[in-house]
Coordinates of C-alpha atoms and ligand atoms in Angstrom, one line a residue:
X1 CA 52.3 99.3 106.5
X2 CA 53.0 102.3 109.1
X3 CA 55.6 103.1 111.0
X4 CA 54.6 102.8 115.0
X5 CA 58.1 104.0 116.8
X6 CA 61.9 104.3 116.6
X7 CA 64.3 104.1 119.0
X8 CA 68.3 105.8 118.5
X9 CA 70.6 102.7 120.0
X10 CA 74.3 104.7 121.1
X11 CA 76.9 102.2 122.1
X12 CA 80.6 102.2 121.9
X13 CA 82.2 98.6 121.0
X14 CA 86.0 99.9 121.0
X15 CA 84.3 103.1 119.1
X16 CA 81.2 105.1 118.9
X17 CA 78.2 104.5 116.8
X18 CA 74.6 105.7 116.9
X19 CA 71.9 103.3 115.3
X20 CA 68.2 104.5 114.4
X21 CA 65.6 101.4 114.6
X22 CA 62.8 102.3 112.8
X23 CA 59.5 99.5 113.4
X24 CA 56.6 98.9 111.9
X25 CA 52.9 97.4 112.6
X26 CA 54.0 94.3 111.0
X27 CA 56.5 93.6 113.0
X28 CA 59.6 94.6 110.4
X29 CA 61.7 96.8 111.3
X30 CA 65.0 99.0 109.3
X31 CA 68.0 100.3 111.0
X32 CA 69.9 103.4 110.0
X33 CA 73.7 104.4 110.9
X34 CA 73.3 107.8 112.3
X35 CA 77.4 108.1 113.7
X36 CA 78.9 111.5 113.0
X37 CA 82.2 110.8 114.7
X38 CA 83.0 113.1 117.7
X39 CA 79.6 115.2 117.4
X40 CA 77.4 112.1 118.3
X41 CA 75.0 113.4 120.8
X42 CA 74.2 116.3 118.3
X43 CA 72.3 113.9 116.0
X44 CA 70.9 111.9 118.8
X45 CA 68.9 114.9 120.2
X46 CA 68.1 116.0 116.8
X47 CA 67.2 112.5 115.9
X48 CA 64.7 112.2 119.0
X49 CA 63.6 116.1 119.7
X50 CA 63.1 116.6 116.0
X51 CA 62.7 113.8 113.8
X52 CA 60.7 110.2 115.8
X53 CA 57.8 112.2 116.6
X54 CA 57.4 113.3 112.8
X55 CA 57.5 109.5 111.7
X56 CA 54.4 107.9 113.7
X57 CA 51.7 106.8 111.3
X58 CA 54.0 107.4 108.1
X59 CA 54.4 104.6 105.3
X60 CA 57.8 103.3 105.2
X61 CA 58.0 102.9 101.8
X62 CA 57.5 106.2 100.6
X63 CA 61.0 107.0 101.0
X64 CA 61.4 109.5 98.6
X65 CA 58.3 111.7 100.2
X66 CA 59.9 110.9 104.1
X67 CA 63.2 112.2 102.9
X68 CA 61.6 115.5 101.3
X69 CA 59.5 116.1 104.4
X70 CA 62.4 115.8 106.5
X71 CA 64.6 118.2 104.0
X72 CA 62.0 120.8 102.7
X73 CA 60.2 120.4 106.4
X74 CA 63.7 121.3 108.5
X75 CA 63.5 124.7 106.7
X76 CA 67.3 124.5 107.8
X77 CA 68.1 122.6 104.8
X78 CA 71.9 120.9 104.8
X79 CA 74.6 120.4 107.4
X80 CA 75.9 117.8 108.6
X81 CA 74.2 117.1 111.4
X82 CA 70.6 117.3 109.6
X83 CA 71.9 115.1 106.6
X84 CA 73.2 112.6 109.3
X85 CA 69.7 112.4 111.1
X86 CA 67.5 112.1 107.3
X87 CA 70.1 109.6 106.0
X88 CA 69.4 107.8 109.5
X89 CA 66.2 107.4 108.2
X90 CA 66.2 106.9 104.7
X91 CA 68.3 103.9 105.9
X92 CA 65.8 102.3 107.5
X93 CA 63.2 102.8 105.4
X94 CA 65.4 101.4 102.7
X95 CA 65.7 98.5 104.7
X96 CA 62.2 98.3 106.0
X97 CA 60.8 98.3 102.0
X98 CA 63.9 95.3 101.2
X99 CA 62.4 93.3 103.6
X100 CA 59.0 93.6 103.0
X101 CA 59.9 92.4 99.5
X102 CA 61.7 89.8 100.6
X103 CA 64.7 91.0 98.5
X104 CA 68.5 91.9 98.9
X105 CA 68.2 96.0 99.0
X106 CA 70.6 96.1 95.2
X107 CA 67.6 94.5 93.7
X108 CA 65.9 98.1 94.3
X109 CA 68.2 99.9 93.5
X110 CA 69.0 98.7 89.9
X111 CA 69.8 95.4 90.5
X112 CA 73.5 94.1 89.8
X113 CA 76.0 95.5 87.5
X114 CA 78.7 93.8 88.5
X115 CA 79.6 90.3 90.5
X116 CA 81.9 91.9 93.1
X117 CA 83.2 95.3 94.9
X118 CA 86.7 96.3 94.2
X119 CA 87.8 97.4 97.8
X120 CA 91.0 99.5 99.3
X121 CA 92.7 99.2 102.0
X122 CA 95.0 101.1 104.5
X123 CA 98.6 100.5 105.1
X124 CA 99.4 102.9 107.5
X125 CA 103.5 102.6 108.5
X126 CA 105.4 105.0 111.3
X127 CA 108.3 104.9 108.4
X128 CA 108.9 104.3 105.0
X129 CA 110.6 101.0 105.6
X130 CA 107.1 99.7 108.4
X131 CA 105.0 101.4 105.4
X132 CA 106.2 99.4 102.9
X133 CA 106.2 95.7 105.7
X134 CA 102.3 97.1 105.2
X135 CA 101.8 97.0 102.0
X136 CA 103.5 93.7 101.5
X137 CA 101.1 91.9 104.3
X138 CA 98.5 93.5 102.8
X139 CA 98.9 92.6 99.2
X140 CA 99.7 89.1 100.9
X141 CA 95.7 89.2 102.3
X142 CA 94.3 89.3 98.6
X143 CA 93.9 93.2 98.7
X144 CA 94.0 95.0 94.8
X145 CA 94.1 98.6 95.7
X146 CA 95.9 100.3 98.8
X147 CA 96.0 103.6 100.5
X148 CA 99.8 104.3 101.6
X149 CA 100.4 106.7 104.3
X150 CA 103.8 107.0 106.1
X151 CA 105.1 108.9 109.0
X152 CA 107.3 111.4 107.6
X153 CA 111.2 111.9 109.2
X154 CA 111.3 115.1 111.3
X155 CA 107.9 115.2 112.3
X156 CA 106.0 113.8 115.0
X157 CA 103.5 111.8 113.6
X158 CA 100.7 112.6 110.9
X159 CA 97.7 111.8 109.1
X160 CA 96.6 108.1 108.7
X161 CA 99.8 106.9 111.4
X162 CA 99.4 105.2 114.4
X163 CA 102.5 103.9 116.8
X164 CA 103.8 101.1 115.5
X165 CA 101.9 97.9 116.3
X166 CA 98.8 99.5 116.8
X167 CA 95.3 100.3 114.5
X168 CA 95.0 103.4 113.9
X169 CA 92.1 105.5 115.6
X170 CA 91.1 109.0 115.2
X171 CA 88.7 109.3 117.6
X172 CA 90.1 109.4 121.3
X173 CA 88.2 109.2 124.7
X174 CA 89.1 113.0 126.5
X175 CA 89.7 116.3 125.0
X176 CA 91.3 116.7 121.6
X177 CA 94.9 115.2 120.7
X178 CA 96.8 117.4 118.8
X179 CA 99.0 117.3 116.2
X180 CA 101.8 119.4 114.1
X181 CA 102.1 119.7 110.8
X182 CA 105.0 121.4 108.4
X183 CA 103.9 121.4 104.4
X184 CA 107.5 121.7 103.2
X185 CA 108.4 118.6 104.6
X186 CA 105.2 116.4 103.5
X187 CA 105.9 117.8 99.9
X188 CA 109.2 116.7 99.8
X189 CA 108.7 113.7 101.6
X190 CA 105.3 112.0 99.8
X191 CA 107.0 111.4 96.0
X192 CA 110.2 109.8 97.6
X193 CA 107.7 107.3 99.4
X194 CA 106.1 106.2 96.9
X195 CA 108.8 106.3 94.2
X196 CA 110.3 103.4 96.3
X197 CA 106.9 101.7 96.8
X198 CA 106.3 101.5 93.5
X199 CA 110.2 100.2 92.6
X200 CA 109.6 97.4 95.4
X201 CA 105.9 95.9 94.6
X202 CA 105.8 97.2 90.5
X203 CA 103.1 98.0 88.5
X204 CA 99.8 95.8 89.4
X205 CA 98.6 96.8 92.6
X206 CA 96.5 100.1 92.8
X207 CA 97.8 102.5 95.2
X208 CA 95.9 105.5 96.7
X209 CA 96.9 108.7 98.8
X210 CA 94.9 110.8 101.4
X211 CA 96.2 114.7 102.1
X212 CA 93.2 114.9 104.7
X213 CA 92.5 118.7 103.2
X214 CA 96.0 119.7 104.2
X215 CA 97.2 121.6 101.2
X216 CA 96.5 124.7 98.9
X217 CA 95.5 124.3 95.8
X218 CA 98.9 125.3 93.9
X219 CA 101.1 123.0 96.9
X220 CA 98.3 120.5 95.8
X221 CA 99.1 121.0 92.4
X222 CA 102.9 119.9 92.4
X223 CA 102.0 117.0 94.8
X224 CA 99.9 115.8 91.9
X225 CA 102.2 116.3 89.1
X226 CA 105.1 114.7 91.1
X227 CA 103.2 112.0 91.9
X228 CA 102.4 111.4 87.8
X229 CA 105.2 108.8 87.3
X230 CA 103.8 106.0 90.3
X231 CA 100.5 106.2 88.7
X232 CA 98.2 107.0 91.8
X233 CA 94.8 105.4 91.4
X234 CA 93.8 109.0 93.3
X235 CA 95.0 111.9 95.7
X236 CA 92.2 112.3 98.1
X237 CA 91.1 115.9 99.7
X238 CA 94.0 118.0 98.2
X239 CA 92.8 121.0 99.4
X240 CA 89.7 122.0 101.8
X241 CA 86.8 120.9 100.5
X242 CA 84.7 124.3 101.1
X243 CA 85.7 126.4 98.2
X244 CA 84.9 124.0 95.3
X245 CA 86.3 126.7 92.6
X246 CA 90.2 125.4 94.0
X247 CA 89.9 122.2 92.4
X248 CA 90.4 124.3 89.2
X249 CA 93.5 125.6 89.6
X250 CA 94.7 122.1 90.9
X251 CA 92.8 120.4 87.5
X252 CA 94.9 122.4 85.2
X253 CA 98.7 121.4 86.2
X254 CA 98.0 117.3 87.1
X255 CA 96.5 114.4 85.4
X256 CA 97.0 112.6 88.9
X257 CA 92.9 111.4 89.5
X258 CA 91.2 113.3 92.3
X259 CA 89.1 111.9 94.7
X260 CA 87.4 114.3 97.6
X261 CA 83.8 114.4 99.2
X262 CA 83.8 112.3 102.8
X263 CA 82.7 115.5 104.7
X264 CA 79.6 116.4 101.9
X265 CA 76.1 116.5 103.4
X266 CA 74.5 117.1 99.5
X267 CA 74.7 117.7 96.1
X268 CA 75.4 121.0 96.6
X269 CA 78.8 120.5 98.1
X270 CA 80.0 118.6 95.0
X271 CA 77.8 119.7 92.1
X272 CA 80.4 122.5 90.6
X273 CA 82.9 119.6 90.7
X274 CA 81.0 117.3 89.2
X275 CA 79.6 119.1 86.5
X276 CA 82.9 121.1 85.5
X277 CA 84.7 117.4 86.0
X278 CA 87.0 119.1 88.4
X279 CA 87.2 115.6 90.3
X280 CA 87.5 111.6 89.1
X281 CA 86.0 109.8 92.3
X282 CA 83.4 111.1 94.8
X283 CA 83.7 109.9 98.4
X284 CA 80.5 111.4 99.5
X285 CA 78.7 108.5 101.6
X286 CA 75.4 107.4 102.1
X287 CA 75.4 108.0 105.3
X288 CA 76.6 112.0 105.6
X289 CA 75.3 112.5 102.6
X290 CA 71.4 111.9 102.9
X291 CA 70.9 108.5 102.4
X292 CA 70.0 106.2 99.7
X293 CA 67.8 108.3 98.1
X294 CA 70.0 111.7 98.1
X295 CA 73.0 109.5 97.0
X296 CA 71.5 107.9 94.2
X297 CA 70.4 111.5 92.8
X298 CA 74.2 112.5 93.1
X299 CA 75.8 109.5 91.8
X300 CA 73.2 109.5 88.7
X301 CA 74.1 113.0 88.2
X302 CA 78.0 112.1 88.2
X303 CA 77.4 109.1 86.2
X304 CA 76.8 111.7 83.4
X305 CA 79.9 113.6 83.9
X306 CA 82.4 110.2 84.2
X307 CA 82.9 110.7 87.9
X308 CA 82.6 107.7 89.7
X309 CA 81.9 106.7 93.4
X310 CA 84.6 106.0 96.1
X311 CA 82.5 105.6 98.7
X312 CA 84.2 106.5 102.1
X313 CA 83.7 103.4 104.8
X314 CA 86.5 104.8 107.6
X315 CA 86.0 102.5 110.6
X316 CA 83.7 105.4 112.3
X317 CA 80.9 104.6 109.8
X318 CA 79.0 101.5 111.4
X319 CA 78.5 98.1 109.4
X320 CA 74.8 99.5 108.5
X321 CA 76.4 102.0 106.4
X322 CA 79.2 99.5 104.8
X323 CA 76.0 97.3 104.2
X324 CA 74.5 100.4 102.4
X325 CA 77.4 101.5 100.6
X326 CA 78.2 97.6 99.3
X327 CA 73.9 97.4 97.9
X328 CA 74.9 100.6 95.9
X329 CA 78.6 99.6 95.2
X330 CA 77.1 96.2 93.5
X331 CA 74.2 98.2 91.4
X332 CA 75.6 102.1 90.3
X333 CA 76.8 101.7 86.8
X334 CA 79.7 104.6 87.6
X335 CA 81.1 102.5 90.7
X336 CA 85.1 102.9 91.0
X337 CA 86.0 102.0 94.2
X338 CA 85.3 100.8 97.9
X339 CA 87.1 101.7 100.8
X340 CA 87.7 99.1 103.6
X341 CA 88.9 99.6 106.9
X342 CA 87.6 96.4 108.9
X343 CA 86.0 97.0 111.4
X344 CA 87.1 95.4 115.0
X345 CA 85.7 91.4 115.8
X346 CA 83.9 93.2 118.5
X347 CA 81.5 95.3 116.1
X348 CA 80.9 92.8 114.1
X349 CA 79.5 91.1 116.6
X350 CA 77.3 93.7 117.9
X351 CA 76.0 94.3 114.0
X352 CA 76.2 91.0 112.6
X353 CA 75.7 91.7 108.6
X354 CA 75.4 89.2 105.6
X355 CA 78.5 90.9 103.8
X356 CA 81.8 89.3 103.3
X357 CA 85.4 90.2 102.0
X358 CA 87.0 87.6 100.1
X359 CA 90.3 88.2 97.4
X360 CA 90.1 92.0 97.4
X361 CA 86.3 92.6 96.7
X362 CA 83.2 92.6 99.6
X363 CA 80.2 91.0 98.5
X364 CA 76.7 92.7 100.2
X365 CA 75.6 89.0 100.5
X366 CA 71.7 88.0 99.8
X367 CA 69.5 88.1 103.0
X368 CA 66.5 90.7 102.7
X369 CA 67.0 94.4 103.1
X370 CA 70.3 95.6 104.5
X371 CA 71.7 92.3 105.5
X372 CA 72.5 93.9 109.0
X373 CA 71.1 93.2 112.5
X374 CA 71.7 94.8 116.1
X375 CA 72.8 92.7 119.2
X376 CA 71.0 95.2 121.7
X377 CA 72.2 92.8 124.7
X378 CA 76.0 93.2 123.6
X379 CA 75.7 96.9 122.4
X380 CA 74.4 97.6 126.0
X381 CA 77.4 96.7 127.6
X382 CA 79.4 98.9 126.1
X383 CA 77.9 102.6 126.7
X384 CA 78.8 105.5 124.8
X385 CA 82.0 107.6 125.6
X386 CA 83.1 111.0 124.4
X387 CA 86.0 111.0 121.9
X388 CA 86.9 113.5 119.9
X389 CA 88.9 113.6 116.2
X390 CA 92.4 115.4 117.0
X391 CA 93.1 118.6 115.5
X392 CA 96.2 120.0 114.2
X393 CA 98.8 123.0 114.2
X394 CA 101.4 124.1 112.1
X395 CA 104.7 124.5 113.7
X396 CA 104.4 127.7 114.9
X397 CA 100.9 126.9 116.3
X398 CA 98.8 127.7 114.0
X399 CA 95.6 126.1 113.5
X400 CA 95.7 123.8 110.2
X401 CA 92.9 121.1 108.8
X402 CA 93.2 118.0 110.2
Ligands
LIG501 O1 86.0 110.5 111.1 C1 87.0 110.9 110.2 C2 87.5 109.7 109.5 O2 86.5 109.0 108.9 C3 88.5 110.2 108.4 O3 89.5 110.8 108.9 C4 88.9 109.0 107.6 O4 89.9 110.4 105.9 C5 89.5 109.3 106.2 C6 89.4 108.3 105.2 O5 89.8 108.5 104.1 O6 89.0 107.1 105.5
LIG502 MG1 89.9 110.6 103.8

C-alpha cells in the first residue's frame, strides 16, 4: 500500500478544527486531528508547506519510521506546532493500518484491558450555590467523576466559568478576551467550595480541580494540603508546567494527587516528572503530544513509574482525537481517567464516530480503524474563523497564565 495525497480539511462547526486526510492507492484512507486551538493556520501551513509533499509514495503502515522521519527529519525537533502536524499524521496512519486489517485500532495497540472508560466531566457554576445545581445534574446523567470549578465572590469571572446558562468556550471569534485574576482570593475561596460540595453529595462521586497553571509552587502547595480532607481525585496544572523541578517543592507538603501535561508536545516535557514520580496522572494527549506512536512510548514509560494517563479531551480537540484517546483509554494497562467535555450536536455530525457514552464510561465502539469519518459537505459550510484563548492579568495588570 502507498500513500498517493492528503488533504488538511479546516472548518468551524460552532469551533475550530483542522483534519489531515491521508489516502491511499487502495482507496483507504486515515484522518488525523491537527487543531491547536487559537494557532490553527500555523499547523495548516506547516502541515501543507512541510509535511504532504514528504508523504507521496510512503507505506502507511510504517508508522513508527514516518513519525521518525518527520521528528529526526524537522531537525527542529519539539514544539507544539511540529508535534501537532506529526501527530496529525501518525493519526492517520494509525487509522489507515486499522482499516486495512479490518480491526478496531485497540486491537493494535494491545488489545483490551478493560470493558469500559471511566470518564469526567465539567460542572462549571458562576457561584457556589449554580456550582453545586451542576454537579447534582450531572451526577443525575450517570457521570462517576467531576471537575468542579466555581466563580469565585469578588472577582469577575475565572477559569472554567461561563455566564450562567451558557457552555463554556475559551476560544472566541476577535482579539483576545481578557481576564483578572487575584491568588489570595482563589486560595481562600477553593477549600470552602468544595468543603460544602463534599457535605452536600458525600463520599462516592470522584471530584477533580483544574488551577489552569495559575499558582506557585508553595501557593500550590497549601491549595493541596487544604484540599486533603475532600479527597480530590487530582489538582490539575498547579503551577506552570515549564520548570518541571517545581513539582518537587509542591510533592513534599501534599498527598492531594497531581495531574498536569495538556500543553506537552513529548517526553521530554514530562520525563523528570515521571521518573522522580513528582505527578499521579498525565494529561499529555495524543494529539499535542506526537501521536499514537510518541504516546504509547510515554505512557509505557509511566506505566513503570505508577503514573497513569488522564488524557485531556477539552472540546477544542476534535472527535478524531477523542476516538484516539478512547482506542488507548480501552488498551494502556496504567489508564486512570478520561476527560469528557461533549462536544456540540453540530460536530458530531460533521465527524460522525462509532464511540458512545453510556453510565459514566465511553466505549471506542468496534468499526475498523478510528471509528471516525468526515462530512466534507457539512464541514464546508461552516468555514474557519479566527478565535483566540483569552488571556489574563492580575489586578494590577499584570500579565498572569491563563
Ligand atoms: O485550548 C485550551 C483548553 O483545551 C483548556 O483550557 C482546557 O484546561 C483545559 C482542560 O482541562 O480541559
Ligand atoms: Mg486543564
Amino acid at each position: 500500500m502507498k500513500i498517493t495525497h492528503a488533504e488538511i480539511i479546516v472548518c468551524s462547526p460552532t469551533r475550530n478544527f483542522v483534519t489531515l486526510v491521508v489516502h491511499t492507492d487502495e482507496g483507504i484512507y486515515g484522518l488525523g486531528d491537527a487543531t491547536l486551538n487559537g494557532r490553527e493556520m500555523a499547523v495548516v501551513s506547516y502541515l501543507q508547506e512541510h509535511v504532504i509533499p514528504c508523504l507521496t509514495g510512503k507505506d502507511p503502515f510504517n508508522t513508527e519510521d514516518t513519525w521518525q522521519f518527520l521528528y529526526k527529519g524537522a531537525y527542529w525537533k519539539r514544539g507544539p506546532v511540529t508535534m501537532t502536524s506529526i501527530a496529525a499524521v501518525d493519526m492517520a496512519l494509525w487509522d489507515i493500518k486499522a482499516k486495512a486489517l479490518n480491526v478496531p485500532l485497540y486491537q493494535l495497540l494491545g488489545g483490551k484491558s478493560r470493558e469500559k472508560v471511566l470518564v469526567y466531566c465539567h460542572a462549571n457554576g458562576t457561584d457556589p450555590h449554580h456550582t453545586l445545581e451542576e454537579v447534582e445534574k450531572h451526577i443525575e446523567m450517570g457521570y462517576k467523576a467531576i471537575r468542579v470549578q466555581s466563580g469565585i465572590p469578588g472577582m469577575r469571572g475565572t477559569y472554567g466559568v461561563a455566564k450562567k446558562g451558557e457552555k463554556y468556550e475559551p476560544a472566541t471569534p476577535g482579539l483576545p478576551q481578557q481576564y483578572e485574576w487575584n491568588t489570595e482570593k482563589y486560595l481562600s475561596f477553593v477549600p470552602r467550595l468544595f468543603e460544602m460540595i463534599r457535605n452536600k453529595i458525600g463520599e462516592e462521586i470522584l471530584l477533580l480541580h483544574d488551577a489552569h497553571h495559575r499558582l506557585t509552587p508553595i501557593e500550590a502547595a497549601r491549595l493541596g494540603r487544604e484540599l486533603e480532607p475532600y479527597h480530590l481525585f487530582w489538582l490539575e496544572d498547579p503551577v506552570s508546567e515549564e520548570l518541571q523541578e517545581s513539582f518537587r517543592l509542591l510533592r513534599r507538603h501534599t498527598t492531594t494527587p497531581i495531574a498536569v501535561g495538556e500543553i506537552f508536545s513529548s517526553v521530554f516535557d514530562c520525563h523528570l516528572l515521571i521518573t522522580e514520580q513528582l505527578i499521579d496522572y498525565l494529561r499529555m494527549t495524543v494529539l499535542h503530544g506526537g501521536g499514537i506512536t510518541h504516546i504509547l512510548k510515554t505512557a509505557h514509560l509511566a506505566e513503570i513509574y505508577n503514573v497513569r494517563t488522564g488524557f485531556h479531551g477539552a472540546t477544542d480537540l476534535s472527535p478524531v482525537t477523542m476516538a484516539a484517546s478512547l482506542h488507548l483509554d480501552l488498551s494502556l494497562h496504567n489508564f486512570g481517567i478520561q476527560e469528557h467535555m461533549p462536544h456540540e450536536p453540530l460536530v458530531d455530525e460533521v465527524f460522525p464516530h462509532a464511540y458512545f457514552f453510556a453510565g459514566g464510561y465511553l466505549y471506542p465502539g468496534d468499526a475498523p480503524g478510528l471509528g471516525v469519518d468526515i462530512n466534507r459537505q457539512l464541514a464546508g459550510k461552516y468555514p474557519y474563523r479566527p478565535a483566540y484563548l483569552p488571556i489574563n492579568r492580575r489586578d494590577d495588570g499584570t500579565m498572569w497564565n491563563w
